[in-house]
Tab-separated table of C-alpha atoms in Angstrom:
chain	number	residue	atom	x	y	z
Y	1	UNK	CA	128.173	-134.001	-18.251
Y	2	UNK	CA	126.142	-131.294	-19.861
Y	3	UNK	CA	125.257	-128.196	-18.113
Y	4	UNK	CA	125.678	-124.311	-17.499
Y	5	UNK	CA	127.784	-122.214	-15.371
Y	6	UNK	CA	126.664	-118.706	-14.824
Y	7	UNK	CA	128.416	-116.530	-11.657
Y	8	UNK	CA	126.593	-114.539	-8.804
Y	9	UNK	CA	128.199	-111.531	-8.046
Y	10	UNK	CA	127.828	-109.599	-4.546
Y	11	UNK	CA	130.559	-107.057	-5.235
Y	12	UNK	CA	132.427	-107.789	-2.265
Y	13	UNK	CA	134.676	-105.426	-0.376
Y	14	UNK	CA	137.848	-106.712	0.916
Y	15	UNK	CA	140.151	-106.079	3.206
Y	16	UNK	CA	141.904	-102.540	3.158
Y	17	UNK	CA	139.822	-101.799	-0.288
Y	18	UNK	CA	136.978	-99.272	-0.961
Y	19	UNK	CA	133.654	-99.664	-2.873
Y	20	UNK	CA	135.315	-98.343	-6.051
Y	21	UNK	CA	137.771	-100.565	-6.256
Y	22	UNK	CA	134.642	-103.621	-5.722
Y	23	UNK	CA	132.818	-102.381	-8.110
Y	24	UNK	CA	135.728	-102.194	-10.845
Y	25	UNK	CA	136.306	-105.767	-10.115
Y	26	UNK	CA	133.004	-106.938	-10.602
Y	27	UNK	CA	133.007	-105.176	-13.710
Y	28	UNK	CA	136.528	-106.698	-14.801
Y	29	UNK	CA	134.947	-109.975	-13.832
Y	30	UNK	CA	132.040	-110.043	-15.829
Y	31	UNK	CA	134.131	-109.316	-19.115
Y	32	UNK	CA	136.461	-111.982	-18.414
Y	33	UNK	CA	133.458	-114.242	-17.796
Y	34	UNK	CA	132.403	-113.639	-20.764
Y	35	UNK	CA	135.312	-114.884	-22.069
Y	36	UNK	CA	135.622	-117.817	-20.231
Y	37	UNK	CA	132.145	-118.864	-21.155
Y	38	UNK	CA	129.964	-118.154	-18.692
Y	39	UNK	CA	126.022	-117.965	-19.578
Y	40	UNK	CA	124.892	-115.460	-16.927
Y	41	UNK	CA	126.205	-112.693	-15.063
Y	42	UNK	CA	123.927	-111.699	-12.227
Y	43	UNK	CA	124.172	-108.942	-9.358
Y	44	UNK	CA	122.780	-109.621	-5.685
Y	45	UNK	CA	120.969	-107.101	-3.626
Y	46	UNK	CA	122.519	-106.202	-0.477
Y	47	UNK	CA	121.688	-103.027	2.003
Y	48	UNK	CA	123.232	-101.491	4.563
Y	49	UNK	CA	126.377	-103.744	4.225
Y	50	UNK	CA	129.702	-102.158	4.255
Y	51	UNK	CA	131.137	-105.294	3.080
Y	52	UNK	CA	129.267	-105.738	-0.164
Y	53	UNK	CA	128.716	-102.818	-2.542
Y	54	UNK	CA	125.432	-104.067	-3.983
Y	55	UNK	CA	122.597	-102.623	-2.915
Y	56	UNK	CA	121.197	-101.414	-6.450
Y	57	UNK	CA	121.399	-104.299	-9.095
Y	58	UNK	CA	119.608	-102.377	-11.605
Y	59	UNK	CA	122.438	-99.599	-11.949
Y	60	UNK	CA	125.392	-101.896	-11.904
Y	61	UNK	CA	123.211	-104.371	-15.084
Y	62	UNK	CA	123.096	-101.100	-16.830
Y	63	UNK	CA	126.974	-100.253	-16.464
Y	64	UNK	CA	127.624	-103.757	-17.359
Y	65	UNK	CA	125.496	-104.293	-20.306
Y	66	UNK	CA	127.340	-101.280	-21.989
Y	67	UNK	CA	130.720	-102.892	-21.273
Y	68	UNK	CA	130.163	-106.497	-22.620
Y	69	UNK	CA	129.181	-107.755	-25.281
Y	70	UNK	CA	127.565	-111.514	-24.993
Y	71	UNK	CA	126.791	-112.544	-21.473
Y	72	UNK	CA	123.352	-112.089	-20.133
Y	73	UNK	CA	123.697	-109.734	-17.208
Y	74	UNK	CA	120.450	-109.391	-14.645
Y	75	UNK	CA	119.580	-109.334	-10.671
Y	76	UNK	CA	120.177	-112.192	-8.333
Y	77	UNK	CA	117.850	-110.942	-7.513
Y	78	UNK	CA	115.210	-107.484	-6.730
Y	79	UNK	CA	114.088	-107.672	-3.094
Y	80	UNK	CA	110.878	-107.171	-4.487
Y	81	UNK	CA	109.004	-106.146	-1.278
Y	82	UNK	CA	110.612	-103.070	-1.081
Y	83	UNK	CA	109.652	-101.558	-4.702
Y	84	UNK	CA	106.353	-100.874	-6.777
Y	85	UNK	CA	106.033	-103.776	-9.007
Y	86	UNK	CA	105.300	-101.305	-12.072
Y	87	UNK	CA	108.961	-99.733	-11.203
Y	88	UNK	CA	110.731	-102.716	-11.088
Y	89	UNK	CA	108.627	-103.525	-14.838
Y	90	UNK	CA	109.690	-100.128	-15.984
Y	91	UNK	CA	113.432	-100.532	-14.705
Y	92	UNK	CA	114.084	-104.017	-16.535
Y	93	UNK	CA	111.937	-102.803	-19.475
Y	94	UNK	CA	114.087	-100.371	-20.101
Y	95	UNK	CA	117.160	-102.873	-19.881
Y	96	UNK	CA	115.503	-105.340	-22.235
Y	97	UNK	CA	115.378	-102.339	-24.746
Y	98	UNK	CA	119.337	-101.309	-23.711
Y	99	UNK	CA	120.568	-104.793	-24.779
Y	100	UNK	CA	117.299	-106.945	-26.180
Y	101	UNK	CA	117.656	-110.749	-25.708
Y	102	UNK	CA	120.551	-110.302	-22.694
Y	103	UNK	CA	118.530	-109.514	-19.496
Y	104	UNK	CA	117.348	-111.617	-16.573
Y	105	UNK	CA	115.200	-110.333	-14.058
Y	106	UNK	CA	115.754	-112.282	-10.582
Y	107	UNK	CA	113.151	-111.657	-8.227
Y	108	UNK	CA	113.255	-112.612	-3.990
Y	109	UNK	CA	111.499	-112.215	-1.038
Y	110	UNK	CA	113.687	-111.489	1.407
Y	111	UNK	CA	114.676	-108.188	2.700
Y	112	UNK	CA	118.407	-108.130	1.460
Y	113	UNK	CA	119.323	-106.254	4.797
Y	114	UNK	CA	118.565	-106.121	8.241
Y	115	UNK	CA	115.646	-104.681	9.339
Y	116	UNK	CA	116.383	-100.743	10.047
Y	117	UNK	CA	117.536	-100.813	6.498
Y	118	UNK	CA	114.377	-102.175	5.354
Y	119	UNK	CA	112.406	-99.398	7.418
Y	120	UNK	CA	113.973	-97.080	5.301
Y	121	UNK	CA	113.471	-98.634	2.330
Y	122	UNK	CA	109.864	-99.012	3.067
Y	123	UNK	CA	109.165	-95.900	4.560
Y	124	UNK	CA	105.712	-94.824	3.612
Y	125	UNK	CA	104.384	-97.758	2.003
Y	126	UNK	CA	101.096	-99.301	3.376
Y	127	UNK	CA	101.811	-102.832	3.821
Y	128	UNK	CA	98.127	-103.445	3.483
Y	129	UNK	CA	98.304	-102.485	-0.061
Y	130	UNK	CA	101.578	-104.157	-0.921
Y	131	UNK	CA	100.184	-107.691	-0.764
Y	132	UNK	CA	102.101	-110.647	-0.474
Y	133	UNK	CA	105.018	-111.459	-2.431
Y	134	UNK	CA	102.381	-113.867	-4.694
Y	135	UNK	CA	100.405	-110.299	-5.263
Y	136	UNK	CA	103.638	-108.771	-6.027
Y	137	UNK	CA	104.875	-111.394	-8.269
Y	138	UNK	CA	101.526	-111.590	-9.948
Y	139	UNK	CA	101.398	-107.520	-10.794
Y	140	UNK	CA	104.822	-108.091	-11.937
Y	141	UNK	CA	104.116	-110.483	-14.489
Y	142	UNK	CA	100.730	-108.994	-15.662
Y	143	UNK	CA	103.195	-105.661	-16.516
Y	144	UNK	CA	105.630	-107.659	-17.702
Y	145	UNK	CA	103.158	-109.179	-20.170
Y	146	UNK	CA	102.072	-106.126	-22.068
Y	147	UNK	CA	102.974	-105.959	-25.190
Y	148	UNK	CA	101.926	-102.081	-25.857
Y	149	UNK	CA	99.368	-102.939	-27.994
Y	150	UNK	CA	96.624	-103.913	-25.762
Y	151	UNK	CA	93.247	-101.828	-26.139
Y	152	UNK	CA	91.867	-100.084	-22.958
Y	153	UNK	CA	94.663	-99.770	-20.663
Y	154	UNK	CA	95.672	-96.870	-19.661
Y	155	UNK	CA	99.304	-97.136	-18.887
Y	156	UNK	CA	102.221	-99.198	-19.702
Y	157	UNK	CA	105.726	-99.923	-18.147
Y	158	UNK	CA	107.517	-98.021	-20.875
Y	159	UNK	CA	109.715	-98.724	-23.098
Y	160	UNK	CA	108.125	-102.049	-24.052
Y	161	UNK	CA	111.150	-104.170	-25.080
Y	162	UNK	CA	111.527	-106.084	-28.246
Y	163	UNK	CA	111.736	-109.461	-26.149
Y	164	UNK	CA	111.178	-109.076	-22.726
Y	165	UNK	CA	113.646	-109.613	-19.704
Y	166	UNK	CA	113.809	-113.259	-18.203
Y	167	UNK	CA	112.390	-113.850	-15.146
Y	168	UNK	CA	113.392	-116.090	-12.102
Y	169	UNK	CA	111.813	-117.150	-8.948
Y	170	UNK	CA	115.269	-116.819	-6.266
Y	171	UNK	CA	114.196	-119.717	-2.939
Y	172	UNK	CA	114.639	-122.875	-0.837
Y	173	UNK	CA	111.328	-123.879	-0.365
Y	174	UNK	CA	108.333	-126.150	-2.309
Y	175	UNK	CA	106.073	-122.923	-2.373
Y	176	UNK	CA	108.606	-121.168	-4.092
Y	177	UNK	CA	109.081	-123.325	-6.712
Y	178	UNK	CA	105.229	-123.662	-6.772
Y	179	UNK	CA	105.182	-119.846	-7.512
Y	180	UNK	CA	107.007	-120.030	-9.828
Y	181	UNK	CA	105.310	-122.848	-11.725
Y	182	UNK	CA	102.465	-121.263	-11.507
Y	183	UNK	CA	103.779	-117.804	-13.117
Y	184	UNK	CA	105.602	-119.999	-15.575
Y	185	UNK	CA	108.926	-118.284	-14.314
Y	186	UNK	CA	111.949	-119.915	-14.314
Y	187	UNK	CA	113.034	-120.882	-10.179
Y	188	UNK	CA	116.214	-121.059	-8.625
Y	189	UNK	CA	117.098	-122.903	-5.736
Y	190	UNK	CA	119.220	-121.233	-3.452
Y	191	UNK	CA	121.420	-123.822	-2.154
Y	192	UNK	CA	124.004	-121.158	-1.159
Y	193	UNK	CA	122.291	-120.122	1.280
Y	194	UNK	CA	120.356	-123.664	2.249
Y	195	UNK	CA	122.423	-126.839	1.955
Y	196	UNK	CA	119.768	-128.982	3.187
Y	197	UNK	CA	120.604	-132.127	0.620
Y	198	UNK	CA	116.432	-133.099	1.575
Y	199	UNK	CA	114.944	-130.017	0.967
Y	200	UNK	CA	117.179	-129.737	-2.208
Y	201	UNK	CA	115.834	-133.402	-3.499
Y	202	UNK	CA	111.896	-132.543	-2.547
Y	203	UNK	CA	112.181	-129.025	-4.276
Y	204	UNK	CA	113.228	-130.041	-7.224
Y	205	UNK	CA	111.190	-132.800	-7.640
Y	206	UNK	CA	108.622	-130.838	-7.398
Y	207	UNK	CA	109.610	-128.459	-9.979
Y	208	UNK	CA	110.557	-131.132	-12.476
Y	209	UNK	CA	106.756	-132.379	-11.966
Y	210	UNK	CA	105.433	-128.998	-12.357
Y	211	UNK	CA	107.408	-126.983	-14.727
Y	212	UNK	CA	109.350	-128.056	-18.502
Y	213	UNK	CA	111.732	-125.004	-17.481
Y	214	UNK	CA	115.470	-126.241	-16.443
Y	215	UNK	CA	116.709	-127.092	-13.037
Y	216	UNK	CA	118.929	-124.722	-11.937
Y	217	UNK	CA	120.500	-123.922	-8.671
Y	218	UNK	CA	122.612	-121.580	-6.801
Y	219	UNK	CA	125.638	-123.015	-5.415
Y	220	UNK	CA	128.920	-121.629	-3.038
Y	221	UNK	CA	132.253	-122.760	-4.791
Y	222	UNK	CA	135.699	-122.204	-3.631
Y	223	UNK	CA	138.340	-123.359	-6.544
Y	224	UNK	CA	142.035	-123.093	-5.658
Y	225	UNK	CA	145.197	-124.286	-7.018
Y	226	UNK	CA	145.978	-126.995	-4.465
Y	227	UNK	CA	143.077	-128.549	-1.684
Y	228	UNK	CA	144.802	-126.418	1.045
Y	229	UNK	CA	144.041	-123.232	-0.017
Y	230	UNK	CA	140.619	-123.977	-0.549
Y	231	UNK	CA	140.408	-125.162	2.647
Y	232	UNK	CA	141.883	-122.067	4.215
Y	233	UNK	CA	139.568	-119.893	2.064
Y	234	UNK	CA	136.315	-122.238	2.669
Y	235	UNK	CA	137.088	-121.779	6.956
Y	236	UNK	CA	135.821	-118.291	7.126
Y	237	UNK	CA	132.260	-119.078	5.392
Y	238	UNK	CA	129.566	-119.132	7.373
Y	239	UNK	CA	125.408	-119.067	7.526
Y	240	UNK	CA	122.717	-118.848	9.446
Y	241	UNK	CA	119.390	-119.121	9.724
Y	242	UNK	CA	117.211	-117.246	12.008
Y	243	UNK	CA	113.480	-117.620	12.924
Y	244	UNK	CA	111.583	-114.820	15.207
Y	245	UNK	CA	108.896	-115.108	17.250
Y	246	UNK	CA	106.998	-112.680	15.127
Y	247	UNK	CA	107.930	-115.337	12.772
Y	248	UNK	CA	109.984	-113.568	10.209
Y	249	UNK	CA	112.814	-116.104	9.291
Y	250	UNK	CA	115.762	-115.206	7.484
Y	251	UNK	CA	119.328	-115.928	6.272
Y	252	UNK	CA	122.640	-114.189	7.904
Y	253	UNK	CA	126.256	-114.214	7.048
Y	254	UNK	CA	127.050	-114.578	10.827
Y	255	UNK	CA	125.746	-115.374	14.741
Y	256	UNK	CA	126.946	-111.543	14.842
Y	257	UNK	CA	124.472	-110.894	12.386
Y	258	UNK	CA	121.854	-112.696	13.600
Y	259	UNK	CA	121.536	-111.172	16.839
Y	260	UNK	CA	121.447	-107.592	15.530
Y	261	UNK	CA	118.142	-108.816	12.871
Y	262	UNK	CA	116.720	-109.770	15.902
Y	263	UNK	CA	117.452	-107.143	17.661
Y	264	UNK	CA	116.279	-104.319	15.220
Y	265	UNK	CA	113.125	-106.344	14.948
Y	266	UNK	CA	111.992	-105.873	18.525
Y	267	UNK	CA	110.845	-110.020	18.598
Y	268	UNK	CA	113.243	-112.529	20.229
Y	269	UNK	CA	114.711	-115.235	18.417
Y	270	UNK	CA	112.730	-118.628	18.129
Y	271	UNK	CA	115.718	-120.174	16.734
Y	272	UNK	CA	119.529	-119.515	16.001
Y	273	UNK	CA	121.820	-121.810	14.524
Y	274	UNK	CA	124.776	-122.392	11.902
Y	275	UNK	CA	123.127	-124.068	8.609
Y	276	UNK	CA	124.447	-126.885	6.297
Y	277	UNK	CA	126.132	-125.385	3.906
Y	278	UNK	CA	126.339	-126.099	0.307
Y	279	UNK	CA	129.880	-124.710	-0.151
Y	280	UNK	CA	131.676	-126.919	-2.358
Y	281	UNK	CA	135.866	-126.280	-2.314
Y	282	UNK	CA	139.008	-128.009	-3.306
Y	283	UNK	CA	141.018	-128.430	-6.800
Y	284	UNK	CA	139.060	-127.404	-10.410
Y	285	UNK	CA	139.003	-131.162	-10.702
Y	286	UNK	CA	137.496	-132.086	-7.122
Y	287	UNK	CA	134.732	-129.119	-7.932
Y	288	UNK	CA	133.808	-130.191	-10.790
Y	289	UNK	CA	133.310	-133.850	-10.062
Y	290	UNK	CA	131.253	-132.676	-7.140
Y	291	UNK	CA	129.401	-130.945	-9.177
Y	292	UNK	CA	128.654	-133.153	-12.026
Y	293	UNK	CA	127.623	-135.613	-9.166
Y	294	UNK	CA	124.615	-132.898	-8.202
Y	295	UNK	CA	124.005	-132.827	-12.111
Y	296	UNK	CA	123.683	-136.494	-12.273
Y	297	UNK	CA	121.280	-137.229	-9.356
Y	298	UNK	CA	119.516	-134.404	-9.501
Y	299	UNK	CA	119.194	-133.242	-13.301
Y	300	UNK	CA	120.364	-129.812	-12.708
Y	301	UNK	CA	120.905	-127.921	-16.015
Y	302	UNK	CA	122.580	-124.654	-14.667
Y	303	UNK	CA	124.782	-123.871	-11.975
Y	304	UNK	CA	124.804	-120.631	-10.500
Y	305	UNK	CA	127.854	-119.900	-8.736
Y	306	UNK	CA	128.504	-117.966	-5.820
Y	307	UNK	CA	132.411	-117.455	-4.475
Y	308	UNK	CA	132.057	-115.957	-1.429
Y	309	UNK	CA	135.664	-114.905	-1.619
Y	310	UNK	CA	136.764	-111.255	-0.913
Y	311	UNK	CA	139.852	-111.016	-1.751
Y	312	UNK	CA	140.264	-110.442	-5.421
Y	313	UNK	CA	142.802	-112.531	-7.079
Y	314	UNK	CA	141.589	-115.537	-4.812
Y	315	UNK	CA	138.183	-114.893	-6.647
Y	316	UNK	CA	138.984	-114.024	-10.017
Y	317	UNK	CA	141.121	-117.361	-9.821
Y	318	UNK	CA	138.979	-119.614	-8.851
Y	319	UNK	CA	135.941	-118.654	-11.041
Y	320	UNK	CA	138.663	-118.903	-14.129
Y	321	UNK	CA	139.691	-122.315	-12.534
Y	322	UNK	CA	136.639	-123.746	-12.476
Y	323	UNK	CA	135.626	-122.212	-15.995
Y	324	UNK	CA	138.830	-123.284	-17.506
Y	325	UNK	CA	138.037	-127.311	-16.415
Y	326	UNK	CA	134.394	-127.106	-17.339
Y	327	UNK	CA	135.393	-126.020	-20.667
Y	328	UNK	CA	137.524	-128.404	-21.259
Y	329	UNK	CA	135.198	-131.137	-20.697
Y	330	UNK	CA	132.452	-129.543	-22.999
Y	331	UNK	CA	135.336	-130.212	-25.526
Y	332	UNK	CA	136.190	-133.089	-25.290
């Protein structure tokens, strides 16, 4: 069973610990995943969120890229309705040209907080010029594109890199993967935060129909020495969806959660409820078979993993778990 692993990181905050500490972690981690053999390193976008230091993936790729040496390192991804397409081009420009050939550039549409935070992220931008995430996605890829040497235009997103960053559609949804297609992006399906084994088939169907780029999807994963403690770990996980009446639908880490994004809204919720999850926990072994199952039925060349673990050594361990038994089937 052929395919990658690459590790989404949120930079979580546990128990009793401060950002710093987090953050060293995550940096500690992606060294050691790049010893392990993981393809990609990403960082998630996160605002307002005292549990998850992550709300600036840029800075962190930058950090990270200077203290490693293989691993591509990028966003999982830029909440791109909050930011000026050119800045975001500029930004990951200039990463391409820190470490050329070693940055991704994940890209999503949704907010990344609840919605005070994205009030003040927005604050005084005309939503009438912004466009829809298509428009933003488009301008994106049009300033991606230039090369620098392009007669007649007046401005570039500077430095133009000697290969350009990567870029990724994040979603759950058909016209995600059709926007992606369509910008001949690569697309991940976010099955950590949408277990929906349907929606997962018709998806990537679709892709494979539309696009030559790999499968890949974003998965939860719990590893643990014995089935127990996975167990224990895997009770606490939890996600839900929530659709408005102003129609706004989003994911949440809790019920908690979801009231207050309705709440700072000002619309009343359509729709609450606890989703299927993806999350898949036990022994290295039991992982990995389930996941060479989702390889074999549905083609999926990458697997983008997501341990949404707190506590340190719990997650350190179980990404090296899971590393050390996928390696050692590549092997043989």
């Amino acid at each position: 069973m052929s395919y990658r692993l690459s590790i989404l990181d949120k930079s979580p905050v546990g128990e009793g610990e401060t950002a710093v500490m987090a953050l060293a972690r995550t940096l500690r981690l992606a060294q050691l995943a790049e010893e392990w053999g993981y393809h990609r390193f990403w960082i998630a976008e996160h605002h307002n969120t005292p549990q998850l230091a992550s709300p600036s993936p840029e800075l962190v790729i930058a950090w990270l890229l200077g203290q490693t040496q293989r691993i591509r390192v990028g966003s999982g991804g830029v909440m791109l309705q909050h930011y000026s397409p050119y800045k975001v081009a500029e930004n990951f420009n200039l990463l391409a040209s820190l470490a050329p050939g070693r940055v991704d550039l994940g890209v999503g549409k949704a907010p990344g907080g609840l919605p005070l935070s994205t009030q003040a992220l927005q604050l005084g931008l005309h939503a009438d010029e912004k466009g829809s995430f298509a428009d933003q996605l488009s301008q994106l890829n049009d300033w991606l594109a230039l090369s620098g040497t392009e007669s007649g235009e007046a401005i570039f997103p500077t430095p133009i890199p000697p290969q350009p960053p990567e870029g990724f559609v994040l979603g759950a949804s058909v016209q995600s993967a059709q926007l992606a297609a369509q910008s001949n992006w690569n697309f991940i399906f976010a099955a950590h935060l949408n277990g929906d084994r349907a929606l997962l088939r018709d998806v990537l169907s679709f892709w494979q129909t539309h696009s030559t780029r790999p499968t890949i999807v974003a998965v939860q994963v719990i590893v643990a020495d014995s089935n127990d403690t996975a167990a224990q770990l895997a009770e606490n996980v939890q996600i839900w969806g929530v659709e408005l009446e102003n129609g706004q639908r989003v994911t949440v880490a809790s019920e908690e959660q979801a009231l207050a994004f309705a709440a700072q809204a000002g619309s009343s919720p359509r729709k609450i409820a606890r989703r299927e999850q993806a999350l898949l926990y036990g022994t290295a072994h039991d992982v990995l078979a389930k996941l060479n199952g989702l390889h074999a039925q549905f083609g999926i060349n990458e697997f983008i993993i997501d341990t949404p673990v707190a506590e340190g050594h719990a997650r350190l361990t179980s990404l090296r778990l899971l590393a050390q038994a996928h390696n050692a089937v590549e092997v043989v």
